[in-house]
Short mmCIF file of C-alpha atoms in Angstrom, two decimals:
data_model
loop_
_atom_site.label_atom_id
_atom_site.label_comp_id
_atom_site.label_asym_id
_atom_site.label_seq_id
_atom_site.Cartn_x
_atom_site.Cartn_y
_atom_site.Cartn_z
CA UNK A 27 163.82 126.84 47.31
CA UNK A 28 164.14 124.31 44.57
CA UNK A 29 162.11 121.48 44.72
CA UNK A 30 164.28 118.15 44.68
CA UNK A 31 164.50 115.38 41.50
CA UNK A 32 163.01 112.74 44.30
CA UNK A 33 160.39 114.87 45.49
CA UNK A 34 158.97 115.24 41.77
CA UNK A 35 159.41 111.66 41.86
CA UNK A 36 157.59 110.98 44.90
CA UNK A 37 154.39 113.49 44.07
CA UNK A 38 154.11 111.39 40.62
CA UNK A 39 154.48 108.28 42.59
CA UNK A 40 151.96 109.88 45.06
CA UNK A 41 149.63 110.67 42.48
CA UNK A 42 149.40 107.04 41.06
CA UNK A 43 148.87 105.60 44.72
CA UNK A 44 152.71 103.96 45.32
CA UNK A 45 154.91 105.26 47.90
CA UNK A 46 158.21 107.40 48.05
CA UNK A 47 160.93 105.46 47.55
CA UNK A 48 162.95 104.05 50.48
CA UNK A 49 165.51 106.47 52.70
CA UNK A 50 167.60 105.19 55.23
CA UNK A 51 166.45 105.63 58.58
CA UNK A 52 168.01 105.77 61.30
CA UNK A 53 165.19 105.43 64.54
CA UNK A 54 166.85 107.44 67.29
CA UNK A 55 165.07 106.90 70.56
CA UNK A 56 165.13 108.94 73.81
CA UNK A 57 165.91 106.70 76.61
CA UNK A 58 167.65 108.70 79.50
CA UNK A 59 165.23 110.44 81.35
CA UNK A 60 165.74 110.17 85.04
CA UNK A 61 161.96 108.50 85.52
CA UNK A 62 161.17 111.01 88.57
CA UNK A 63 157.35 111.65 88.03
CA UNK A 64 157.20 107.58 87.67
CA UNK A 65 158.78 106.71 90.88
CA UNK A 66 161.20 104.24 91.69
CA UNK A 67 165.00 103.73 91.47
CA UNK A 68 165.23 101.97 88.62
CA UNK A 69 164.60 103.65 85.03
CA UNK A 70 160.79 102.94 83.98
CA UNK A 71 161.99 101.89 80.69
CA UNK A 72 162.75 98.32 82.53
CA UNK A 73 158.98 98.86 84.10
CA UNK A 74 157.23 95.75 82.59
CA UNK A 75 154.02 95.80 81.43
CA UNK A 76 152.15 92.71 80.81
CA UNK A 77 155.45 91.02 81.05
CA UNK A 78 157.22 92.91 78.52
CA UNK A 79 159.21 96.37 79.65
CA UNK A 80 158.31 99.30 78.32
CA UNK A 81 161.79 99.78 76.08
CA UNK A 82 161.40 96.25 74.95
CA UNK A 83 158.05 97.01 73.14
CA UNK A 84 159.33 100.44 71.64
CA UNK A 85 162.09 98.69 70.24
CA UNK A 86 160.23 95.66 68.93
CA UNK A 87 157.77 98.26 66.65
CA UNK A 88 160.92 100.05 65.61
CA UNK A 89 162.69 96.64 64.83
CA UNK A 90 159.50 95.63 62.87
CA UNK A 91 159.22 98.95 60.75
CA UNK A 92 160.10 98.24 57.29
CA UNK A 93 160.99 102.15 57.21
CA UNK A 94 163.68 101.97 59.98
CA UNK A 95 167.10 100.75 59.02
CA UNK A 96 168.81 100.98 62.17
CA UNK A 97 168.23 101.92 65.96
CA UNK A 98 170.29 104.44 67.83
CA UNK A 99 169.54 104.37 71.87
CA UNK A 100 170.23 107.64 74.04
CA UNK A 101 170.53 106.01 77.74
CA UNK A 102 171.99 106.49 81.01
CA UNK A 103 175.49 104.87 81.22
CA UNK A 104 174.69 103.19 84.57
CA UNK A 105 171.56 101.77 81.89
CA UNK A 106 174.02 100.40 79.24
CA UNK A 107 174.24 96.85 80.49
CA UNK A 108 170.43 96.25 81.18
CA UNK A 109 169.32 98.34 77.82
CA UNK A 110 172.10 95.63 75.85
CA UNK A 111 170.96 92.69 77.64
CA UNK A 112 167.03 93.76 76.98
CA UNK A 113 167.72 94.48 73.63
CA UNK A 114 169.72 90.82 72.75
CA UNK A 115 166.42 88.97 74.45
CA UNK A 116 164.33 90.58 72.30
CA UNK A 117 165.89 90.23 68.76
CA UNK A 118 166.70 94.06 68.48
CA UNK A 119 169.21 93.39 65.42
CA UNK A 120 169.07 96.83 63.98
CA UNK A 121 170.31 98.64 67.31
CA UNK A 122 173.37 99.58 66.06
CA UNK A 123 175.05 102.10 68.94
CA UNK A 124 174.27 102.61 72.39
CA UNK A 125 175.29 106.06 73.79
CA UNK A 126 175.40 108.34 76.71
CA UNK A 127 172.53 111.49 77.18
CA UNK A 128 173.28 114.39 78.29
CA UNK A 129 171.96 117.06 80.37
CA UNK A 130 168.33 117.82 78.56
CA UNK A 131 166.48 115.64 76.32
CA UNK A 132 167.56 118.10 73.58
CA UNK A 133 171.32 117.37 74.06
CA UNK A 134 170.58 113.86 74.07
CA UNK A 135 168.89 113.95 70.89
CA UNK A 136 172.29 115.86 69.33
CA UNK A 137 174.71 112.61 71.02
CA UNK A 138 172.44 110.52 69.20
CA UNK A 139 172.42 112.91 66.05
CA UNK A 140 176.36 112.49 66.36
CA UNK A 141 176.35 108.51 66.02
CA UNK A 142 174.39 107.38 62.71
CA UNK A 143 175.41 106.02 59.98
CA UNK A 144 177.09 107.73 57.16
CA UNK A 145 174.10 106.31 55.20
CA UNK A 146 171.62 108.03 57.37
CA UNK A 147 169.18 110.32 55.22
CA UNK A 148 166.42 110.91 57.46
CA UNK A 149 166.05 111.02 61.16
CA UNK A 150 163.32 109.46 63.56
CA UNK A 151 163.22 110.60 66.78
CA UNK A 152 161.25 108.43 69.15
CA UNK A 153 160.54 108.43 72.90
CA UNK A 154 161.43 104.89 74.76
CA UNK A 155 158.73 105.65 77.11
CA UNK A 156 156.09 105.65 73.79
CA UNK A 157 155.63 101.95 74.43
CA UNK A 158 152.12 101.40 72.35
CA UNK A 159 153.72 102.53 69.03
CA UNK A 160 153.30 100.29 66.44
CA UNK A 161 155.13 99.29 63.65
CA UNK A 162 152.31 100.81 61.10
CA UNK A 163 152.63 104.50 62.82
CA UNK A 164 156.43 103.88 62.59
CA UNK A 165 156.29 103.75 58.83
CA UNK A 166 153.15 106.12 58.20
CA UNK A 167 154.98 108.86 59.99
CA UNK A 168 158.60 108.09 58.24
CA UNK A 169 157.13 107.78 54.68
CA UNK A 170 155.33 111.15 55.02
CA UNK A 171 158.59 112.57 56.21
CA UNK A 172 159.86 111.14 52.82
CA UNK A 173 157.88 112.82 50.80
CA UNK A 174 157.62 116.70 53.06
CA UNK A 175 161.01 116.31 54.71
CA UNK A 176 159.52 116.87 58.35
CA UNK A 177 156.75 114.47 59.93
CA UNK A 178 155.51 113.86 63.08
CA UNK A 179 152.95 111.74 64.74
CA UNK A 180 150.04 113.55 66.69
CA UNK A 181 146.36 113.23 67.31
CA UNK A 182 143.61 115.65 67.44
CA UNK A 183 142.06 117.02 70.84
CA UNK A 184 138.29 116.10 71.49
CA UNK A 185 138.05 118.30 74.48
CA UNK A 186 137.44 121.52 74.83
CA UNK A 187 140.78 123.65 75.06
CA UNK A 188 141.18 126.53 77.45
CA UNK A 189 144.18 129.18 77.04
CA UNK A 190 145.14 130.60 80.56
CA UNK A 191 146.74 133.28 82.51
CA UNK A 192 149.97 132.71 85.43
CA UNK A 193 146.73 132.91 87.70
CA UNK A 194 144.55 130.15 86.31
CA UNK A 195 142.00 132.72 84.88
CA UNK A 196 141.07 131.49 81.33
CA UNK A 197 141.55 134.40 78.46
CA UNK A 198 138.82 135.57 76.51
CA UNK A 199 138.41 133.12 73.65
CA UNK A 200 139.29 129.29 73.68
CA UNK A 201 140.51 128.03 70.79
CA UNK A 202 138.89 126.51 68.10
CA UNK A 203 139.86 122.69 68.89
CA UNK A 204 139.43 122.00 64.80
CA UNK A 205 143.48 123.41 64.65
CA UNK A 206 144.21 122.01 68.09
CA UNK A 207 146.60 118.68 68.19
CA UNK A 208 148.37 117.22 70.55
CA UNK A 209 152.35 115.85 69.34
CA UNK A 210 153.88 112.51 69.73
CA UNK A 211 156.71 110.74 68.52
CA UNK A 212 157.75 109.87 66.31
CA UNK A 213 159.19 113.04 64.61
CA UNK A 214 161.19 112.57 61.65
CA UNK A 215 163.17 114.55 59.73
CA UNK A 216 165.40 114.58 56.88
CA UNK A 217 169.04 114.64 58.00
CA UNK A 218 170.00 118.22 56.51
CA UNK A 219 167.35 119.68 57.70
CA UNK A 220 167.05 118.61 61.63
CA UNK A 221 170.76 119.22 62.08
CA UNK A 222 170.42 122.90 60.76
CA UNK A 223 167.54 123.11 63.60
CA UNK A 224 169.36 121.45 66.04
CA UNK A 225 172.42 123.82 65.63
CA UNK A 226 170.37 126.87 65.73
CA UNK A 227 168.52 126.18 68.14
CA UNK A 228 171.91 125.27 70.41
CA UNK A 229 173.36 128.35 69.11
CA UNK A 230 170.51 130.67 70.26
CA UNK A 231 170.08 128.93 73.13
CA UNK A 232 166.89 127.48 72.08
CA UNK A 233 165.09 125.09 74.35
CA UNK A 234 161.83 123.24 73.34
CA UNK A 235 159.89 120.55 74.66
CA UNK A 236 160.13 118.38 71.52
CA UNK A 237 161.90 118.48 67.88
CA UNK A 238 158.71 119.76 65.69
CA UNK A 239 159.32 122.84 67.50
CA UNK A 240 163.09 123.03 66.42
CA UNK A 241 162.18 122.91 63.25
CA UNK A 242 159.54 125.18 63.55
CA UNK A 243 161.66 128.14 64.73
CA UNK A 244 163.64 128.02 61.20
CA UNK A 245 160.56 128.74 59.42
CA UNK A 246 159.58 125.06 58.34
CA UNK A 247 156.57 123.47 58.52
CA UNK A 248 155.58 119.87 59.57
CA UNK A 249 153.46 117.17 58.36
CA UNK A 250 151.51 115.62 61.85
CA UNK A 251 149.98 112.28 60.77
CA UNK A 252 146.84 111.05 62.71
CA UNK A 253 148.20 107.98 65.15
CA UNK A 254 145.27 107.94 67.54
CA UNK A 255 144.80 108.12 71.24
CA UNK A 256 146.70 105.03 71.89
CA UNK A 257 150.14 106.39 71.31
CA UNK A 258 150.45 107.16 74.69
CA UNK A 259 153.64 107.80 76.86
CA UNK A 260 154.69 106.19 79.79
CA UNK A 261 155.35 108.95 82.87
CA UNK A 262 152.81 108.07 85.85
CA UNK A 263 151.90 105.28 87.38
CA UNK A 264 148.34 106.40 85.87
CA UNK A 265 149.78 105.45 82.62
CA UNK A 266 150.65 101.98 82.78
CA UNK A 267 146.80 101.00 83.76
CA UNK A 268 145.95 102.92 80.68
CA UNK A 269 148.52 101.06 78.70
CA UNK A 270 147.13 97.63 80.06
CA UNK A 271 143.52 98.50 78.89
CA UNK A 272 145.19 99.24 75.31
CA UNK A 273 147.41 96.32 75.28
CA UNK A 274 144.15 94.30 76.46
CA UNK A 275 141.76 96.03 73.64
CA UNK A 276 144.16 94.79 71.07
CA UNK A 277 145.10 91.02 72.63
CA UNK A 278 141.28 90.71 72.02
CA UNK A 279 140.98 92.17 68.66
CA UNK A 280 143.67 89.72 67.66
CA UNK A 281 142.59 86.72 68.93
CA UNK A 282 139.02 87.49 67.26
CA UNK A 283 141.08 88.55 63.87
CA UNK A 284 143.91 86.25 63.64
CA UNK A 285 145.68 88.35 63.69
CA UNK A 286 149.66 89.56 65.69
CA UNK A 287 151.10 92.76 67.40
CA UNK A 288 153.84 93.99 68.93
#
């Protein structure tokens, strides 16, 4: 394939330490999963922690990401009041469309896919449950994505990884842990290229547990960008004491640096 005019733009621009140049982004976040392994009636996006709920601080790092341009948000209709209301508190100006999921995450990704703006060149897709993003990972990821077209945010495993049979009996060789990483969001892609995966994946009947692997299946490779341990995801109660400890960590950092956070 070709390479592109930008992206012999970008590896000279690479080479003299400046970024790509700017692509609209459009943020698309995740935000209508039915919450069962939290608990609850209500959706734990509206779960506050330290005061704030969780969607509130996903969409404050995306709203402070100099790489997003606009927010798409995949919800629950009986959600669409609350998620507006949340969002106006908080000073979410770039949400730009609210819309309905659908029956998988995956098909809720594609109604969000359907909504962006004509301007839209690349893609980020973001879980509303990832709470501790931050605007820096945000814009790490999405400028990588710039410059290989597919990006996602991960961290490497420290433990020991263990392949298993349907019995629990571990195979004969673990894996060496060196090539081992676990995914995150976000995951961004450029435009072209994630609705090509999305479609073939829907037409093959395709179904993966996030978008990296989409891509994967039509032969193209992704860029995973180191975002730490504290990327975590909100799913069990377990989670939100481990998102206070994080959320404390950094509170302390800042008020010895000076410094602010999401």
């Amino acid at each position: 394939m070709a390479i592109k005019a930008y992206q012999v733009a970008d590896l000279l621009r690479a080479a003299v330490g400046r970024p790509a140049s700017h692509r609209f982004t459009t943020a698309i976040i995740a935000a209508a999963g039915s919450s069962t392994r939290m608990g609850g009636e209500s959706s734990k996006q509206l779960l506050k922690i330290d005061g704030v709920p969780v969607l509130a601080r996903t969409l404050m790092a995306h709203q402070l990401a100099e790489s997003v341009d606009e927010i798409v948000l995949v919800a629950r209709r009986e959600d669409f009041e609350a998620f507006a209301d949340l969002a106006r508190r908080h000073g979410i100006t770039k949400l730009k469309r609210i819309t309905e999921g659908g029956e998988s995450r995956q098909a809720s990704i594609l109604r969000g896919l359907s909504v962006v703006s004509d301007k839209t060149q690349f893609v980020a897709i973001s879980d509303g449950a990832r709470c501790l993003i931050t605007p820096d990972m945000i814009d790490r990821v999405n400028r990588a994505a710039w410059r290989h077209d597919a990006a996602s945010a991960a961290c490497p495993v420290t433990d020991t990884v263990k392949l298993v049979n349907k019995k629990g009996y571990t195979e004969e060789h673990s894996p060496d842990r060196s090539c081992v990483w676990l995914a995150q969001t976000p995951q961004t892609f450029a435009l072209p290229l994630y609705r090509a995966a999305a479609y073939y994946a829907k037409e093959n009947g395709i179904v993966a547990t996030d978008d990296t692997s989409l891509v994967e299946a039509i032969g193209r490779r992704v860029k995973l960008i180191d975002c730490g341990k504290e990327n975590v995801k909100i799913t069990t109660p377990e989670d939100v004491y481990i998102a206070r400890a994080i959320l404390a960590r950094r509170l302390a950092e800042q008020d010895k640096n000076g410094g602010t956070d999401v």
